[in-house]
PDB file of C-alpha atoms in Angstrom:
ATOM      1  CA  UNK U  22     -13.094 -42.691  50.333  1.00 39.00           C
ATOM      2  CA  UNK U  23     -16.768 -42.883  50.839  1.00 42.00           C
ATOM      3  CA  UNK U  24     -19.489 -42.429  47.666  1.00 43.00           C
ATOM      4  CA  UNK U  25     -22.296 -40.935  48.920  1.00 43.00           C
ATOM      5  CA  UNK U  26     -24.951 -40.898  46.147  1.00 46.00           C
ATOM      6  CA  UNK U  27     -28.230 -39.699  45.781  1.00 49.00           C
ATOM      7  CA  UNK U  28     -30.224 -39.092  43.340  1.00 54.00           C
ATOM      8  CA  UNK U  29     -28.452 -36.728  41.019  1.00 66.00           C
ATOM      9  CA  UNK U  30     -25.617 -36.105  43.131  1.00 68.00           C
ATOM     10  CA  UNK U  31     -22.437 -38.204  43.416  1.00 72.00           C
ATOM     11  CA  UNK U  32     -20.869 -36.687  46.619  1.00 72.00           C
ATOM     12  CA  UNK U  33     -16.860 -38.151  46.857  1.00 72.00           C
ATOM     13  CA  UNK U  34     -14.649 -36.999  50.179  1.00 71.00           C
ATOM     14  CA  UNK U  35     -11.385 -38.073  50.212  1.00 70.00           C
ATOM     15  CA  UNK U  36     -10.290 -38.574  53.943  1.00 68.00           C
ATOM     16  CA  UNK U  37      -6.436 -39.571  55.474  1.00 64.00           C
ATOM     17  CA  UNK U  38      -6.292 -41.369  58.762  1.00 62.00           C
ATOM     18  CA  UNK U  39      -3.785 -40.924  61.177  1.00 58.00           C
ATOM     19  CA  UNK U  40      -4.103 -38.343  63.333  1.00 56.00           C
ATOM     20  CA  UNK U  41      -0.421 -36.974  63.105  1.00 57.00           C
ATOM     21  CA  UNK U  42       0.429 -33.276  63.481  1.00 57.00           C
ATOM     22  CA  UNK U  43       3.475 -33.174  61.505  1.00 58.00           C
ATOM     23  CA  UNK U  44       3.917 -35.396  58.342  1.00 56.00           C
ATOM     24  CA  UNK U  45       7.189 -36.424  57.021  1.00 62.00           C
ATOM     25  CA  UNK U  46       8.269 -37.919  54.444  1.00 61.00           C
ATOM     26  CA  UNK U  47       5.864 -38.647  51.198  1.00 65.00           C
ATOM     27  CA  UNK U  48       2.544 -36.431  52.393  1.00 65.00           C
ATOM     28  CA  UNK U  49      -0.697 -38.995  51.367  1.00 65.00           C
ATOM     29  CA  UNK U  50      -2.414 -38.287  47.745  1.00 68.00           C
ATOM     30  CA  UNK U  51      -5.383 -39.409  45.569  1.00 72.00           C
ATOM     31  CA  UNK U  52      -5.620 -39.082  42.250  1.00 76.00           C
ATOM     32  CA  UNK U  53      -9.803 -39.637  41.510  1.00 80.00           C
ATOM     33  CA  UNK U  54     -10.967 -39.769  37.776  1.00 80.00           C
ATOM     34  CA  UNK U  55     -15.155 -39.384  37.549  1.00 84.00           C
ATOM     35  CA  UNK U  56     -16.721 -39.479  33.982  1.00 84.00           C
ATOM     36  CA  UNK U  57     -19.625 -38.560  33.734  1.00 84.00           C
ATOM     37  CA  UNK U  58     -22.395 -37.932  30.485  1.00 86.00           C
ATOM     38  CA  UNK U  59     -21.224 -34.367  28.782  1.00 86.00           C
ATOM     39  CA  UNK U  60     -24.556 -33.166  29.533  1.00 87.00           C
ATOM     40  CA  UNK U  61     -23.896 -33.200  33.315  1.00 86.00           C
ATOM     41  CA  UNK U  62     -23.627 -30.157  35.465  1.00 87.00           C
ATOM     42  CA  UNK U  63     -20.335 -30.460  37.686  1.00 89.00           C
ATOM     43  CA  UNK U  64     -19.202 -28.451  40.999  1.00 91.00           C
ATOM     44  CA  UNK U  65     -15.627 -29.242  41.639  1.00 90.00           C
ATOM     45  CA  UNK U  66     -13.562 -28.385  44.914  1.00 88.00           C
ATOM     46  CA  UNK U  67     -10.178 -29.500  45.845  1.00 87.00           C
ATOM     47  CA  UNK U  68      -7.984 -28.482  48.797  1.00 83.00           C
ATOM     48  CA  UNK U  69      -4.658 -29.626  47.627  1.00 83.00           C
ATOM     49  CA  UNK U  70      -4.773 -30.849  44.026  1.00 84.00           C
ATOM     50  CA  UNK U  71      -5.514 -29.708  40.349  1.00 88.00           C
ATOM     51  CA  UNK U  72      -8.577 -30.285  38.365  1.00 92.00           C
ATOM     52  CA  UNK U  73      -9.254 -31.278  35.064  1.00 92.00           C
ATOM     53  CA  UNK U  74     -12.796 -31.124  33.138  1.00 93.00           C
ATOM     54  CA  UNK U  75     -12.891 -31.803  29.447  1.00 92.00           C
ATOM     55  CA  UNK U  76     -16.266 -31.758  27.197  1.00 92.00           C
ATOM     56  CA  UNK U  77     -18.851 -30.808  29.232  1.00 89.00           C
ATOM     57  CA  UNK U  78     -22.051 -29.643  27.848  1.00 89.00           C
ATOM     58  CA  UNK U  79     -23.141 -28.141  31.474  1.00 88.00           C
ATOM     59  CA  UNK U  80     -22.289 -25.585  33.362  1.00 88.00           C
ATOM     60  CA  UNK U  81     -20.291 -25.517  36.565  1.00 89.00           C
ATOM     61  CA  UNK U  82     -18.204 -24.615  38.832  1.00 91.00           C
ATOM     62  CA  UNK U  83     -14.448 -25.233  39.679  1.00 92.00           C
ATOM     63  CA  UNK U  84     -12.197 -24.099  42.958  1.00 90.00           C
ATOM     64  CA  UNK U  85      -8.876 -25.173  44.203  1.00 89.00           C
ATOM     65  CA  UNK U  86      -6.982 -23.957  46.614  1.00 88.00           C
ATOM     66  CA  UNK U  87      -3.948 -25.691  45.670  1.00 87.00           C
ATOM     67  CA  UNK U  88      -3.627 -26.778  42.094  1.00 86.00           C
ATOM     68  CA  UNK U  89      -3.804 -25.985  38.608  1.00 90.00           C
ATOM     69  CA  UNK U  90      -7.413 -25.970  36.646  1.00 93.00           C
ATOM     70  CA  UNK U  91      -7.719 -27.038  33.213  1.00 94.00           C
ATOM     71  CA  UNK U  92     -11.007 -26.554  31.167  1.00 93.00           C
ATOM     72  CA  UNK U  93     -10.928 -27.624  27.807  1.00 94.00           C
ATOM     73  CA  UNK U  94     -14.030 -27.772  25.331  1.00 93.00           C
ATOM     74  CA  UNK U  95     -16.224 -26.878  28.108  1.00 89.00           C
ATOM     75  CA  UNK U  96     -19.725 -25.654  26.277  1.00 85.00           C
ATOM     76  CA  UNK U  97     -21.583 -23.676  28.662  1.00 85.00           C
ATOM     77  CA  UNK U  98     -20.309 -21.248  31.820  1.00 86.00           C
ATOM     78  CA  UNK U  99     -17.921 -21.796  34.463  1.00 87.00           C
ATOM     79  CA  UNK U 100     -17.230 -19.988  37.349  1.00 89.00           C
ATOM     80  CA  UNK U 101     -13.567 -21.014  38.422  1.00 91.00           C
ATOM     81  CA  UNK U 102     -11.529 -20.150  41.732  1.00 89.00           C
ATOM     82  CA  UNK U 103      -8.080 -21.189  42.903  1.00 89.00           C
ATOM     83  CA  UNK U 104      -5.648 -19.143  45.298  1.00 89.00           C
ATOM     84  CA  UNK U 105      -2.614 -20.813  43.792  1.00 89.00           C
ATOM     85  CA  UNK U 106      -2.462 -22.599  40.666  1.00 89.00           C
ATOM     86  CA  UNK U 107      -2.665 -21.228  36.943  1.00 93.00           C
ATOM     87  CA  UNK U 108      -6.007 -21.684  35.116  1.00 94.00           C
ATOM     88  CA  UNK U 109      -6.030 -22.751  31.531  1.00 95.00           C
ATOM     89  CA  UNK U 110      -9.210 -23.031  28.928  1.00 94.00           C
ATOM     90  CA  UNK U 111      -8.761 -24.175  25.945  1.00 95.00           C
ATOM     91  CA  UNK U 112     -11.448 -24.516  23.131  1.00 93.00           C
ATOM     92  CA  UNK U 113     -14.068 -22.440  25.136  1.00 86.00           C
ATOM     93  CA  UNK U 114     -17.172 -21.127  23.408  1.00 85.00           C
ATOM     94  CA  UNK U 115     -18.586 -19.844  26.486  1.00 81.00           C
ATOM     95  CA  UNK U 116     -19.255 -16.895  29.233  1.00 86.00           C
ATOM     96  CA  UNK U 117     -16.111 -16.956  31.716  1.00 87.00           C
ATOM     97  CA  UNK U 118     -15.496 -15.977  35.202  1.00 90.00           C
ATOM     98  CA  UNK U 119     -12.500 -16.410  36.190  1.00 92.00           C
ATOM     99  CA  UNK U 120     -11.084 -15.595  39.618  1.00 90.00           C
ATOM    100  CA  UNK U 121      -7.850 -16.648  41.017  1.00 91.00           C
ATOM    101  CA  UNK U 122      -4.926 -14.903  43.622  1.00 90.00           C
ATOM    102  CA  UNK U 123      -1.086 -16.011  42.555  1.00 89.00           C
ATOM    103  CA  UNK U 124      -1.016 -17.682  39.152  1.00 93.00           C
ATOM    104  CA  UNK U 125      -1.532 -16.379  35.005  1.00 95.00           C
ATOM    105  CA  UNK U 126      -4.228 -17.159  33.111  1.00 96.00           C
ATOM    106  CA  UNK U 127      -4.579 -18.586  29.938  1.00 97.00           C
ATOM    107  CA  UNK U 128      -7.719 -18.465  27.888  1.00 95.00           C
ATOM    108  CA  UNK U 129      -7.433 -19.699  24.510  1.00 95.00           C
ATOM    109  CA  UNK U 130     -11.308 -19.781  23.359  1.00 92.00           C
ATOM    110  CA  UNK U 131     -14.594 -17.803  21.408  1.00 91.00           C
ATOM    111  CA  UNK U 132     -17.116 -15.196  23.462  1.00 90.00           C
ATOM    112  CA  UNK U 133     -20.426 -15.488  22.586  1.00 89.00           C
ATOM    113  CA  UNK U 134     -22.454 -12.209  21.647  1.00 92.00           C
ATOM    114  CA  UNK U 135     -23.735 -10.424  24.488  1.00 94.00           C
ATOM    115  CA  UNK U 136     -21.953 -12.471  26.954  1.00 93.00           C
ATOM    116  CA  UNK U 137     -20.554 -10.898  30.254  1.00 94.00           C
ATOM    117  CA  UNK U 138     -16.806 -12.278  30.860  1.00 95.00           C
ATOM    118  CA  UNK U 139     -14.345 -11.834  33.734  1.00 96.00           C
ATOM    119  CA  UNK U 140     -10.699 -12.790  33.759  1.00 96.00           C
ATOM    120  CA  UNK U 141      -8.734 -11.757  36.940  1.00 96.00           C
ATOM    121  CA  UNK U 142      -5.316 -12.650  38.915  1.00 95.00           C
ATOM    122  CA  UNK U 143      -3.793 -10.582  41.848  1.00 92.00           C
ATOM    123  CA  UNK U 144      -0.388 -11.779  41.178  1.00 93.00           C
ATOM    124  CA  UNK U 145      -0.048 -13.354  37.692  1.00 95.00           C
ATOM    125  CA  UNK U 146       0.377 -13.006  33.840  1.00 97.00           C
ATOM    126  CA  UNK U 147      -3.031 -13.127  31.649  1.00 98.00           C
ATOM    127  CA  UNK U 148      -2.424 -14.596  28.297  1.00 98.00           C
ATOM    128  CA  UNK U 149      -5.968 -14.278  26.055  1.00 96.00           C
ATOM    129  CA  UNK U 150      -6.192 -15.715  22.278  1.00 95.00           C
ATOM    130  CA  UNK U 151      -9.640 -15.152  21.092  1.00 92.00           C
ATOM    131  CA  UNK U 152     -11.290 -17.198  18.139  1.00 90.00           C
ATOM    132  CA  UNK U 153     -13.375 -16.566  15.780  1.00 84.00           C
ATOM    133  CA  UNK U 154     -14.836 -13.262  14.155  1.00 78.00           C
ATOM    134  CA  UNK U 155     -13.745 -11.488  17.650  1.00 82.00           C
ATOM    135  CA  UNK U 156     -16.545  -8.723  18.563  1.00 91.00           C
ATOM    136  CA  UNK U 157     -15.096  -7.589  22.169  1.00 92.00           C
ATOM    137  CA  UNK U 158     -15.636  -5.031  24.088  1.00 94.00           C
ATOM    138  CA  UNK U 159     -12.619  -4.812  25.952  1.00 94.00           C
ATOM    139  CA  UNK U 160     -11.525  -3.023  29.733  1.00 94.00           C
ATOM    140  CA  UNK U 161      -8.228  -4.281  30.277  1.00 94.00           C
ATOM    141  CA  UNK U 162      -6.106  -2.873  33.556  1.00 94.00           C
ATOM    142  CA  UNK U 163      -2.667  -3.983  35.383  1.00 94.00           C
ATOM    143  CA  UNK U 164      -1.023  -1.719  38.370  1.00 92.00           C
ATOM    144  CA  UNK U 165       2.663  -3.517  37.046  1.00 92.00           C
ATOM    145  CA  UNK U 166       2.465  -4.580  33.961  1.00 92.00           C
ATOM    146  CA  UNK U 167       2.170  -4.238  30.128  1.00 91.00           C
ATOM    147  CA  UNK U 168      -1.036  -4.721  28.014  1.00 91.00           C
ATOM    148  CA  UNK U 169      -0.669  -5.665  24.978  1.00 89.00           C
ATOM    149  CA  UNK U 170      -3.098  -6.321  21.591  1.00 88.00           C
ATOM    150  CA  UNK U 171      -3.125  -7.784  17.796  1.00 84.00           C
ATOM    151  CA  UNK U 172      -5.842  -6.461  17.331  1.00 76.00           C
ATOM    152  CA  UNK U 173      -7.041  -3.272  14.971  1.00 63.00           C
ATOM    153  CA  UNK U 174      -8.959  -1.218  17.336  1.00 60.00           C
ATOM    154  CA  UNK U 175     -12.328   0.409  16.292  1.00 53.00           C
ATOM    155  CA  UNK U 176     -12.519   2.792  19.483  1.00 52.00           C
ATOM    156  CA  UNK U 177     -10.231   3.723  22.184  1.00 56.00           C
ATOM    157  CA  UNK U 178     -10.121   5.631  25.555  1.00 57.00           C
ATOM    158  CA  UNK U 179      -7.455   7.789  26.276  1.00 59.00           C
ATOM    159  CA  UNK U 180      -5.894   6.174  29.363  1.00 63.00           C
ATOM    160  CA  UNK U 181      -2.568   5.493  30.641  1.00 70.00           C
ATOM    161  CA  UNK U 182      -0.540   2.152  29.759  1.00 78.00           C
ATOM    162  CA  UNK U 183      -1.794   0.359  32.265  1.00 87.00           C
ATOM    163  CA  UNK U 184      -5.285   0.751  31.576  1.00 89.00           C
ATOM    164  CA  UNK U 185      -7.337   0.051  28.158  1.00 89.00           C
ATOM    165  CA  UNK U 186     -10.147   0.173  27.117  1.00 89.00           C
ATOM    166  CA  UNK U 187     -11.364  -0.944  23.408  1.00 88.00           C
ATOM    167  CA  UNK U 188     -13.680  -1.655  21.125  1.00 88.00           C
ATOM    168  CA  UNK U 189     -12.538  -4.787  18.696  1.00 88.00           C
ATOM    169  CA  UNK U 190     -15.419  -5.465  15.839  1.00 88.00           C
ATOM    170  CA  UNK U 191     -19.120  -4.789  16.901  1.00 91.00           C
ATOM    171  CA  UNK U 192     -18.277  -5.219  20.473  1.00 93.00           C
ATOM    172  CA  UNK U 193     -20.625  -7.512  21.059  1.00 95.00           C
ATOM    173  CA  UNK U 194     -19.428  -9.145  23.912  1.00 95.00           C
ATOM    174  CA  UNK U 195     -17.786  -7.635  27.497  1.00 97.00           C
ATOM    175  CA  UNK U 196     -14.623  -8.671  28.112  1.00 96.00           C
ATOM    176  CA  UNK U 197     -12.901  -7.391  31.775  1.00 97.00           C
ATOM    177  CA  UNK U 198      -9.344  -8.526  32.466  1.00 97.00           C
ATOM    178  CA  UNK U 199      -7.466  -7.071  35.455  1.00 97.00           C
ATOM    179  CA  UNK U 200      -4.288  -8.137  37.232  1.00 96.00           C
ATOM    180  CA  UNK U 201      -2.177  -6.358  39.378  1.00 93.00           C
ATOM    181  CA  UNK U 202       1.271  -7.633  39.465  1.00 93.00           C
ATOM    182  CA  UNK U 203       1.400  -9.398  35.740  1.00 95.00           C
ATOM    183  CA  UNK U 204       1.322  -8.640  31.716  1.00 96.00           C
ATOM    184  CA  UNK U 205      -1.798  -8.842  30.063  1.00 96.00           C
ATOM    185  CA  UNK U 206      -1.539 -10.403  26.034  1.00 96.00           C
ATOM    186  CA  UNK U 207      -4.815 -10.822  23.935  1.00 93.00           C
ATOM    187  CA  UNK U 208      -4.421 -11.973  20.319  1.00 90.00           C
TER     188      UNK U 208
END
């Protein structure tokens, strides 16, 4: 493991030695832990692992190819990635985009008036609780799928079931959730 820092910028690569084309037996793993002030702005990447960020005050951004993401009490925007791993935010009162390929999400947070928000999975559930005095406005699709909602609904367009879009409250804020093999639930 080499720290290469500079400045602002902690740069951390995780390398195995060996050389070996096929590995069997236990495959080589590091676990890394970085704290850092909340106020710090973070850009995350792992190949083969999840990633955890809790409190930041900063923005950032987090992709995995590999491995779960949790955000929790993040206070300003992320952009998150992963092809395979779920993504779960919890105690978010921030803009979202989420993006990943075979996993649900979970999103358990408040949008902020006039906030732009994206939550999308090819192949996976999308499970949405929304806090606070919930002012949405809502575009919801799945090709295979239900969508579901607790919520009293000011406006509606006609569409079929796998495709809804609402008006919760003022609308205030955009919400767009699409998946195309999975449920979609927002309470």
């Amino acid at each position: 493991m080499r720290d290469c820092t500079g400045g602002d910028v902690i740069t951390l690569r995780v390398e195995v030695d060996g050389g070996r084309v096929f590995n069997i037996g236990d495959s080589p793993r590091a676990e890394i832990e970085i704290t850092t002030p909340s106020n710090t702005a973070v850009e995350i990447r792992s190949g083969n692992g999840g990633v955890e960020v809790y409190g930041l005050k900063q923005s950032g951004t987090v992709c995995a190819s590999n491995g779960r993401i949790i955000l929790d009490k993040v206070a300003r925007e992320f952009n998150v990635a992963t092809s395979n791993g779920i993504v779960v935010i919890t105690g978010a009162r921030v803009p979202f985009d989420v993006e990943i390929n075979n996993n649900g999400i979970e999103f358990d947070g408040e949008l902020i008036k006039g906030s732009s928000n994206k939550i999308a999975t090819s192949n996976g559930s999308i499970d949405i609780s929304l806090q606070g005095a919930s002012s949405v406005m809502l575009d919801a699709s799945t090709s295979n799928g239900s969508i579901e909602t607790e919520y009293w609904i000011l406006t509606s367009s006609p569409g079929d079931e796998h495709h809804l879009v609402k008006t919760i409250g003022a609308g205030e804020a955009e919400l767009i959730v699409r998946t195309s093999n999975g449920s979609v639930a927002i309470r």
